[in-house]
Coordinates of C-alpha atoms (C1' of nucleotides) in Angstrom, one line a residue:
Chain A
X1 CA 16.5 7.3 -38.7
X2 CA 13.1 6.6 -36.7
X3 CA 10.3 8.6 -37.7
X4 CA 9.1 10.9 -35.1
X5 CA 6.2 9.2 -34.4
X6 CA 7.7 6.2 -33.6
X7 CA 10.0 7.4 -31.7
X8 CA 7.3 9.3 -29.1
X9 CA 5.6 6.1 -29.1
X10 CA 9.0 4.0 -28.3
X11 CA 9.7 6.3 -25.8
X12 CA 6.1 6.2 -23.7
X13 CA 6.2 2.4 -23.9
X14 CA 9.8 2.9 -22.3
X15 CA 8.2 5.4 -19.3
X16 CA 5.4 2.7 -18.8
X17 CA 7.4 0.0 -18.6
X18 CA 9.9 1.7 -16.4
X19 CA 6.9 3.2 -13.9
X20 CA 5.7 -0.3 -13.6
X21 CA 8.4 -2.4 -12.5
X22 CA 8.7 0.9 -9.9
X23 CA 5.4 0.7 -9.0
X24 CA 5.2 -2.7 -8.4
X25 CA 7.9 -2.6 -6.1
X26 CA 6.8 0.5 -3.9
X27 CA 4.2 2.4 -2.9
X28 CA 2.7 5.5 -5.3
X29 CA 4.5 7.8 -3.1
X30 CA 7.8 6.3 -2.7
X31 CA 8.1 6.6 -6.0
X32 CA 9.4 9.3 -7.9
X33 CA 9.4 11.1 -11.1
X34 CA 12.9 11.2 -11.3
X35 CA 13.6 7.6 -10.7
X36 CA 10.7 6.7 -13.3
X37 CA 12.5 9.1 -15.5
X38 CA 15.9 7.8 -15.2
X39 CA 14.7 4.1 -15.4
X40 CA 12.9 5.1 -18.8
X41 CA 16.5 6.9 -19.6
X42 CA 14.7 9.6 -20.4
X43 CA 14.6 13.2 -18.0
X44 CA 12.0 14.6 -16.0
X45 CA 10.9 17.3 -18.6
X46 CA 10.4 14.4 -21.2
X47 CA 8.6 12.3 -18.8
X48 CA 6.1 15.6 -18.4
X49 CA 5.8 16.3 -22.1
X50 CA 4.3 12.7 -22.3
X51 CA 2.1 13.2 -19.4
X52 CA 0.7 15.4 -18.0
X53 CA 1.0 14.5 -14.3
X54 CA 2.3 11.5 -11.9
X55 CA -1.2 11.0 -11.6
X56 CA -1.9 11.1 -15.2
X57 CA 0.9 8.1 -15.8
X58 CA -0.3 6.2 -13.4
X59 CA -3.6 6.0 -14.1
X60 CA -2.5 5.7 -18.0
X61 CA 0.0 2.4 -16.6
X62 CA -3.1 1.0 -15.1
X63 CA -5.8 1.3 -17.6
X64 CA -3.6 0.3 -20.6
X65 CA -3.2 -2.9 -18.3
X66 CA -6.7 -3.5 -17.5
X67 CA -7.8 -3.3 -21.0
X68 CA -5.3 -6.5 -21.6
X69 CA -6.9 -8.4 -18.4
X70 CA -10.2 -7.9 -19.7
X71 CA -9.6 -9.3 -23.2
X72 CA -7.9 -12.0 -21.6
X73 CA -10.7 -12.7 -18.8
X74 CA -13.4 -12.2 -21.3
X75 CA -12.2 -15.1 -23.6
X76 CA -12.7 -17.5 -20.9
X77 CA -16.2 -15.6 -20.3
X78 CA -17.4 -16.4 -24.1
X79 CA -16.2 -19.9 -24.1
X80 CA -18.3 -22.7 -23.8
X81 CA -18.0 -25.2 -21.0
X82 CA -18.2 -25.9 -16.8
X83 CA -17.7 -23.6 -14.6
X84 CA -14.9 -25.6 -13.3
X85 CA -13.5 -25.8 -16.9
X86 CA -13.6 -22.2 -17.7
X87 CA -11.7 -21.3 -14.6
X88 CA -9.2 -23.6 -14.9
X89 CA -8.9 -22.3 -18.5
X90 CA -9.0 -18.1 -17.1
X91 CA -6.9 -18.9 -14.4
X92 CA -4.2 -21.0 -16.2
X93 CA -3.8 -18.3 -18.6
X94 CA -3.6 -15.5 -16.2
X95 CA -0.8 -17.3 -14.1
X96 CA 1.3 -17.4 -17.3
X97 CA 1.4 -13.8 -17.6
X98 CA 4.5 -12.2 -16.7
X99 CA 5.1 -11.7 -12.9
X100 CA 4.5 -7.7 -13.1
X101 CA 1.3 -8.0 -15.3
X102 CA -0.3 -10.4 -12.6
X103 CA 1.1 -8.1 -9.6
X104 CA -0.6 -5.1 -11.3
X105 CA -3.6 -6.7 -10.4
X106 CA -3.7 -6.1 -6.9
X107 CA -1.7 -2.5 -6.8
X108 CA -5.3 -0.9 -6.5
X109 CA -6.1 -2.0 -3.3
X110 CA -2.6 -0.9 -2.3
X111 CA -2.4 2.2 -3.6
X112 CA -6.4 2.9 -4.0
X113 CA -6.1 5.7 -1.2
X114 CA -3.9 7.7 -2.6
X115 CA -6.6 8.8 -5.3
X116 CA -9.8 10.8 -5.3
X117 CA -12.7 11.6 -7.6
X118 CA -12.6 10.1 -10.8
X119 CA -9.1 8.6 -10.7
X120 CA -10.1 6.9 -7.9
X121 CA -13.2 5.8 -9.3
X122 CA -12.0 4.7 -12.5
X123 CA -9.3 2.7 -10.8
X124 CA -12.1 0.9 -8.8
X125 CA -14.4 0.3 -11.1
X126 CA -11.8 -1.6 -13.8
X127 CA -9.7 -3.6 -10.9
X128 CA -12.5 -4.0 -8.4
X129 CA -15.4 -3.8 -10.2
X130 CA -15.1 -5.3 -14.0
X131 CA -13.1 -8.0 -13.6
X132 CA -14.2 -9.2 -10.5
X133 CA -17.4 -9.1 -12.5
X134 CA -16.2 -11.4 -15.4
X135 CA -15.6 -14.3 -13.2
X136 CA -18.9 -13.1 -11.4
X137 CA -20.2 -14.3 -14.6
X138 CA -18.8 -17.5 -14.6
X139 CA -19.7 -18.6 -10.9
X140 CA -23.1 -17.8 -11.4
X141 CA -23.6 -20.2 -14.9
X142 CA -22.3 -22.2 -12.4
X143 CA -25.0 -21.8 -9.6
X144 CA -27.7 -22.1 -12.9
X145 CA -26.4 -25.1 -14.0
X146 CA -26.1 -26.8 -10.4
X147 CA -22.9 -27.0 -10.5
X148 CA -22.1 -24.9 -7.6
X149 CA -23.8 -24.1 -4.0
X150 CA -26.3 -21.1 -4.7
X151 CA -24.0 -18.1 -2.9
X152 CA -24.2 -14.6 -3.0
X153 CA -22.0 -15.1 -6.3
X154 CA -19.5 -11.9 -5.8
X155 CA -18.1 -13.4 -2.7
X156 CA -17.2 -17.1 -4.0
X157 CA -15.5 -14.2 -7.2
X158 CA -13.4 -12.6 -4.6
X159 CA -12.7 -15.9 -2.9
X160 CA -11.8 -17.4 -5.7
X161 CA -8.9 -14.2 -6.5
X162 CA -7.8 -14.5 -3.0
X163 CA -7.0 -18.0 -2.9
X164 CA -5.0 -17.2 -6.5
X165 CA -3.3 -14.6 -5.0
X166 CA -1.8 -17.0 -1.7
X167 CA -0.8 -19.7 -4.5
X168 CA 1.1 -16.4 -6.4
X169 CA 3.0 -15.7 -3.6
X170 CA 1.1 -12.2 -2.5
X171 CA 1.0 -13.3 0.7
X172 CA 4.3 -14.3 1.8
X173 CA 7.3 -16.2 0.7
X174 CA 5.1 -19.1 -0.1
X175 CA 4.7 -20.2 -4.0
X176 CA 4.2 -23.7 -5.5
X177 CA 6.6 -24.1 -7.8
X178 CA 4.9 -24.7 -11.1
X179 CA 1.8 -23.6 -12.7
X180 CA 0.4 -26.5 -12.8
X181 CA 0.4 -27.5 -9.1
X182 CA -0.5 -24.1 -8.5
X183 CA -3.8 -24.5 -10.7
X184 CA -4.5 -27.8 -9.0
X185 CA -4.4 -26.0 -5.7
X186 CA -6.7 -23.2 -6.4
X187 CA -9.1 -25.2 -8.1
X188 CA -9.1 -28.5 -5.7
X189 CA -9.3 -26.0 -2.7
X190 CA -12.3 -23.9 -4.4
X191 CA -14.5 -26.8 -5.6
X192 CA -13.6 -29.5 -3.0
X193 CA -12.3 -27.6 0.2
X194 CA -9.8 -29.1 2.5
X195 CA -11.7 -31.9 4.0
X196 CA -10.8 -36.0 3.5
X197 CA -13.3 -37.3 1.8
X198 CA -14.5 -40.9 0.2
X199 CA -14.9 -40.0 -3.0
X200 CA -11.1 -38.5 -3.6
X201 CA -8.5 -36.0 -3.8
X202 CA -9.4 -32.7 -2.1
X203 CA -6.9 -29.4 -1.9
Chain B
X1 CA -4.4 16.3 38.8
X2 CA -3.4 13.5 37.3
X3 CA 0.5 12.4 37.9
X4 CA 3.3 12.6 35.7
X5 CA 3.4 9.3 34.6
X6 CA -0.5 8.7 33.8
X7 CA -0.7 11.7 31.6
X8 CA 2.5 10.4 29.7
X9 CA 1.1 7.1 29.2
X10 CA -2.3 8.7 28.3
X11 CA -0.9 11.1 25.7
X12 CA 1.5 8.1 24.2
X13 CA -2.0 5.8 24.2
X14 CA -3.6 8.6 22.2
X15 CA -0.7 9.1 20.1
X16 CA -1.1 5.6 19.1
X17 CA -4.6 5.3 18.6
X18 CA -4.5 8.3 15.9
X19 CA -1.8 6.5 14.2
X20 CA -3.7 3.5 13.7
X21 CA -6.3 5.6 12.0
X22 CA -4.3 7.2 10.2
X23 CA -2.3 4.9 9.0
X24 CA -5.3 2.4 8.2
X25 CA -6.6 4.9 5.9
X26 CA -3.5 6.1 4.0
X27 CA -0.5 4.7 3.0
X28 CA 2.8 5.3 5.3
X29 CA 4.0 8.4 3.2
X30 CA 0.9 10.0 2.8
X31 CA 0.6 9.7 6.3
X32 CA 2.2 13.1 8.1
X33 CA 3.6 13.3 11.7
X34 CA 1.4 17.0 11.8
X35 CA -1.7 14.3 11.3
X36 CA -1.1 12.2 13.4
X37 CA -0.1 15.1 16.3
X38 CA -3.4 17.0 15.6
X39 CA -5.6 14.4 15.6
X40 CA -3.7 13.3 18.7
X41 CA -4.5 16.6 19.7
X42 CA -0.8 17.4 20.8
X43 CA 2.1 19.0 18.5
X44 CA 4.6 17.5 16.8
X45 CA 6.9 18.2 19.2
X46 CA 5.4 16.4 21.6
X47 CA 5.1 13.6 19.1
X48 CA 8.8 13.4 19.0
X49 CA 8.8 13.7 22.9
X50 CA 7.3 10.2 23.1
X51 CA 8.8 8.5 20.2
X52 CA 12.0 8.5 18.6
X53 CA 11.0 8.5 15.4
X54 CA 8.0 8.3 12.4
X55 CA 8.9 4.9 11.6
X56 CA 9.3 4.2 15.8
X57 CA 6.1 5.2 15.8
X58 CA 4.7 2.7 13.3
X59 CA 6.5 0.1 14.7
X60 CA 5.8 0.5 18.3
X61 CA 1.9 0.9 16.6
X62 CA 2.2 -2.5 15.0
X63 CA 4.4 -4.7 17.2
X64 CA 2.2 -3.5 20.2
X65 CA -0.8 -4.6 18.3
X66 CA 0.8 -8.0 17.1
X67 CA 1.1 -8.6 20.7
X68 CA -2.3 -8.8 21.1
X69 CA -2.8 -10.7 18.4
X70 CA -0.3 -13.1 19.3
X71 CA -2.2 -13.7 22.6
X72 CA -5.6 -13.9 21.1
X73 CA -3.9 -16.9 18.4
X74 CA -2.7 -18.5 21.0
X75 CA -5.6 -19.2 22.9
X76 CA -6.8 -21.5 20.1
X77 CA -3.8 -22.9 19.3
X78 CA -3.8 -24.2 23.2
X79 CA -7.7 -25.5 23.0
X80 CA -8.6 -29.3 22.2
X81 CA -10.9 -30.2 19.6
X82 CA -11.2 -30.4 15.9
X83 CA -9.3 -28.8 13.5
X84 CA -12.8 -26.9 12.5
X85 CA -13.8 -26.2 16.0
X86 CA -10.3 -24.4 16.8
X87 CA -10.4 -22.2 13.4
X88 CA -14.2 -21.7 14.4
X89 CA -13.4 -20.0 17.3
X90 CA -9.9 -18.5 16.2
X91 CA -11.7 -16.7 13.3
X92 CA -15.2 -15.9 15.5
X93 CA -12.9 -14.7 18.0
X94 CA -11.0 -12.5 15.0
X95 CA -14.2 -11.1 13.5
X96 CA -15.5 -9.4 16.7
X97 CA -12.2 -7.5 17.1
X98 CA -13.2 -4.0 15.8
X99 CA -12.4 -3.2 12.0
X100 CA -9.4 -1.1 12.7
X101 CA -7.4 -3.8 14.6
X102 CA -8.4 -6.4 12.0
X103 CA -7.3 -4.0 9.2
X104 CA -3.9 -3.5 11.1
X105 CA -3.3 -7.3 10.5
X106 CA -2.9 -7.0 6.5
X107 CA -1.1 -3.2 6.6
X108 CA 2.2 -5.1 6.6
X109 CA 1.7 -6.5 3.0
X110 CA 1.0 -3.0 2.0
X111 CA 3.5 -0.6 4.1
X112 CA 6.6 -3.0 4.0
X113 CA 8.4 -2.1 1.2
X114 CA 8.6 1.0 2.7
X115 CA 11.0 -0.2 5.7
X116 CA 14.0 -1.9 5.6
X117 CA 16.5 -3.5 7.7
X118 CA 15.4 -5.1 11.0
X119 CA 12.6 -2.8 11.1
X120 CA 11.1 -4.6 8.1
X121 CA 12.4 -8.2 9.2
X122 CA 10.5 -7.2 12.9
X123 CA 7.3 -7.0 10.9
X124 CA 7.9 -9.8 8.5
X125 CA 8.6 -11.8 11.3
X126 CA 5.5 -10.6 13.6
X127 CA 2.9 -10.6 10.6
X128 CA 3.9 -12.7 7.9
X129 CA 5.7 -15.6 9.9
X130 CA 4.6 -16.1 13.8
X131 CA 0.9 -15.3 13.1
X132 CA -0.2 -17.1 10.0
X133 CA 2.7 -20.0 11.9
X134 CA -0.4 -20.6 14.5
X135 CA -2.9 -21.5 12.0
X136 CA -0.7 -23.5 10.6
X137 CA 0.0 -25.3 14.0
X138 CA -3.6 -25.7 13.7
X139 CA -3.8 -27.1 10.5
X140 CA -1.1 -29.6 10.7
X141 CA -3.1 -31.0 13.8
X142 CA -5.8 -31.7 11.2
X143 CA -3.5 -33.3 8.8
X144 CA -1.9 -35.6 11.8
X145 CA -5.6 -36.3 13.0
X146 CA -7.0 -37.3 9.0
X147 CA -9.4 -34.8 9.5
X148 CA -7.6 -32.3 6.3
X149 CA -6.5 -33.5 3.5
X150 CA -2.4 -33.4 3.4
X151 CA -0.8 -30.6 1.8
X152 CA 1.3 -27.7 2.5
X153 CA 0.3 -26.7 5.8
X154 CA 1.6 -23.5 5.2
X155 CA -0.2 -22.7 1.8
X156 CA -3.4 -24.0 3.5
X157 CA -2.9 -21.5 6.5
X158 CA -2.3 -18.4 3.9
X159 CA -5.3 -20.0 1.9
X160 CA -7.8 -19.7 5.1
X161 CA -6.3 -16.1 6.1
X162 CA -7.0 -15.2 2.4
X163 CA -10.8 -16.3 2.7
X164 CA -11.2 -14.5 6.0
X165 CA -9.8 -11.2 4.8
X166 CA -12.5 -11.7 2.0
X167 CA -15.6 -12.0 4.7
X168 CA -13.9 -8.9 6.2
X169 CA -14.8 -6.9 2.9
X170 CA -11.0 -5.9 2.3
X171 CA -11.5 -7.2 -1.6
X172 CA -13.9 -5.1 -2.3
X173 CA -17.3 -3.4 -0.8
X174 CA -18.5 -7.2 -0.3
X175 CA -19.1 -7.6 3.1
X176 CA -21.2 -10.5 4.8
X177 CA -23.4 -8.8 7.1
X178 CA -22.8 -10.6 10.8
X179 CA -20.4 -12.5 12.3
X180 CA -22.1 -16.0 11.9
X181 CA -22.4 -15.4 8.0
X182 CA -18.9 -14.9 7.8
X183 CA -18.0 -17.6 9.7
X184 CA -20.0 -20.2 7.7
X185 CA -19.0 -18.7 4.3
X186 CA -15.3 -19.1 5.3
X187 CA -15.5 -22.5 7.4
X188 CA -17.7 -24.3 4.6
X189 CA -15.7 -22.8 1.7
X190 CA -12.2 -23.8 3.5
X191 CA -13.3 -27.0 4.6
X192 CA -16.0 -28.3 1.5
X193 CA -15.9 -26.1 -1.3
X194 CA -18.3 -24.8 -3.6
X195 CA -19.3 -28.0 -5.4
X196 CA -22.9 -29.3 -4.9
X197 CA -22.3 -32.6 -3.4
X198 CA -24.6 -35.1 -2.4
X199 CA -23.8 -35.1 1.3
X200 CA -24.8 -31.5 2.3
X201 CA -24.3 -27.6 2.2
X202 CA -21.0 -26.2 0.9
X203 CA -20.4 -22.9 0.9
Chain C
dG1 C1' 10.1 27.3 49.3
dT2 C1' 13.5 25.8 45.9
dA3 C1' 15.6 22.8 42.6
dT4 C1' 14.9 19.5 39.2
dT5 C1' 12.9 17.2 35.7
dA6 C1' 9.3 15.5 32.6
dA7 C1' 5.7 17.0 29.3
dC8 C1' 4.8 19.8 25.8
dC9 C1' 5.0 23.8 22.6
dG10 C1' 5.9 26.0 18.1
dA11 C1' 9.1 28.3 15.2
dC12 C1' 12.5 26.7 12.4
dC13 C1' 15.8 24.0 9.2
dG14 C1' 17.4 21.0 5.5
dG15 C1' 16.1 18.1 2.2
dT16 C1' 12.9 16.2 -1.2
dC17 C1' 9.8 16.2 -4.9
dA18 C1' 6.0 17.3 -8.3
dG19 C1' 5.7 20.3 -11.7
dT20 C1' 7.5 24.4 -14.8
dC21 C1' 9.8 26.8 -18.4
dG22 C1' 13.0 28.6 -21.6
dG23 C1' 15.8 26.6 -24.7
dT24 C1' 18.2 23.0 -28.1
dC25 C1' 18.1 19.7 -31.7
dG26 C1' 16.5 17.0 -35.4
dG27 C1' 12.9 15.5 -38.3
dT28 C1' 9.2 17.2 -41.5
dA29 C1' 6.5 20.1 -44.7
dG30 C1' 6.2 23.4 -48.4
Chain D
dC1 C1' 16.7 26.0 -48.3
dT2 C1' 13.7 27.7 -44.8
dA3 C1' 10.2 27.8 -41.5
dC4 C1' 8.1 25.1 -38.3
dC5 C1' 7.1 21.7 -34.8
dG6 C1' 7.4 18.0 -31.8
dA7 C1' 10.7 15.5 -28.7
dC8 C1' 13.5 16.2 -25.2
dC9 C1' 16.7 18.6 -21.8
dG10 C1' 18.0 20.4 -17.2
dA11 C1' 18.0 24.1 -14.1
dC12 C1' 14.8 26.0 -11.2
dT13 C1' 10.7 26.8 -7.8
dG14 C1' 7.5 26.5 -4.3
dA15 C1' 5.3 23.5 -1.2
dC16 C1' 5.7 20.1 2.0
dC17 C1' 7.5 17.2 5.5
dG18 C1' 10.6 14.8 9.0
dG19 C1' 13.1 16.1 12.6
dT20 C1' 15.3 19.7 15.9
dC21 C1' 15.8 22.9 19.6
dG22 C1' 15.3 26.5 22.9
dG23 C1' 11.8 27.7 25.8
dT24 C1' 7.5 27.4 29.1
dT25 C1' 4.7 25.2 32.4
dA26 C1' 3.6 22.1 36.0
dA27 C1' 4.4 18.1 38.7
dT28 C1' 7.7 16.0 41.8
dA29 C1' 11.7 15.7 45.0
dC30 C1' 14.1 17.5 48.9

DNA sequence: GTATTAACCGACCGGTCAGTCGGTCGGTAG
DNA sequence: CTACCGACCGACTGACCGGTCGGTTAATAC
């Protein structure tokens, strides 16, 4: 019926998929082989002749799903534009990814102390470090072009995550409904803050 | 030498206090009741002399510490003044706590998965509700008052908590160096944004 | 002094879990 | 057809960990 090739390949999609809507929901330790196993319908000895270790999955999970961020991130990176304009564009695309892709995002910081050496590292430097970095990028055309308050340009990166995070619902049971008012939060709260002003609409 | 009662207390103190960092640094799995003895510098079974259980221990850890917290909020939710001013000096007053009780504030987001029942609605409740609920007291004083712009109090309060655990350097190894950095990042970002505007400093 | 009790010890138990290994089955190559 | 190999199975193991329990010591009560 299937080739064999296909079917190996069918079957580790299947064990990634599975180990992420696991791992999203708990911790790297209260997870289990078994339960990634039987959620990929699949045993524990066929999980392990995919990979090599818990680790080794994980890590696989993870990096598979940062190469997809970067593509995505780095698309609003190339375009042309304000700074305001690509990160509406970045951020409007990343909040229509699928609920697990966008909670993958932040499971390093979760789960970034269960690793050591160059898992760890490698974990750090995709999540924390490169894409972080991309949006880096963008603040600081920004800051060039006058567009934004010269600011050590990491920091208004990270701020910038974390205030997409609170409008994803990370933080609590709070979530604007739709995309869009989501976008409009983010973005009016970033560029405008929270204060009444004259000139318009703020938050 | 010393009575009964002040050496319990003592030893449950120091139980404590390892727990907290212990369980800062590494998930609540990865965290073992033999770590947390040793580096209480008792045995386990004295660990089990003082507390019923692991996840009794956590919990008496965090809803001891939320206490604290609780009190500390409150003090600025009580004060007159602006909106600003009462953040100002909730979030000045936050930043000198030492690293490990400001760390214990976000744990919950990590660790709660792992609980269930009322153990995990105690620190939903503590953490995620009555804490970020007296910013949000705060905030809605500002909206009443025209000083913010209106909105979702609530998404505004996770929003500022968001920035602040930025400043704190939990996003990444960013980290503003003093206190009065931090403060001004946060306050200017919360309140005016990053845009260059003609009327002053953002950021 | 004697009895009682709280604080603490440390060996032990039962269960869990990552990882192993010998074996089966079906597709593939020659 | 035959020999082979990759995919997968499932029982097993060894380490670890939460929790227990009988015992020891020292403070306290009478």
């Amino acid at each position: 019926m299937l080739t064999t090739q296909t079917r190996s390949e069918a079957t580790a999609a299947r064990i990634i998929a599975a180990a992420k809507s696991l791992f999203v929901a708990r911790n790297y330790s209260d997870v289990t082989t078994d339960m990634i196993a039987t959620a990929a319908e699949i045993t524990k000895g066929g999980l392990y002749h995919h990979f090599a270790s818990k680790e080794d999955l994980y890590l696989a999970m993870m990096l598979g799903d940062f190469e997809d961020k970067r593509r995505l991130f780095e698309q609003a990176v190339a375009k042309p534009g304000t700074c305001r304009d690509r990160l509406t564009q970045l951020t409007r695309d990343y909040l229509e990814l699928p609920h697990e892709e966008r909670e993958l995002t932040h499971l390093v910081r979760r789960d970034v102390n269960t690793f050591s050496g160059k898992e760890r590292d490698s974990l750090i430097s995709a999540y924390q470090k490169a894409l972080p970095a991309q949006i880096e990028t963008i603040i600081n055309d920004g800051i060039r072009d006058e567009e934004v308050a010269a600011c050590d340009a990491r920091i208004l990166a990270w701020s910038f995550v974390a205030l997409v995070e609170v409008v994803i619902g990370q933080y609590a049971e709070v979530t604007l409904e739709n995309t869009e008012a989501q976008l409009e939060h983010v973005l009016g709260l970033f560029f405008g803050g929270v204060s009444i002003t004259p000139k318009g609409e703020p938050a």
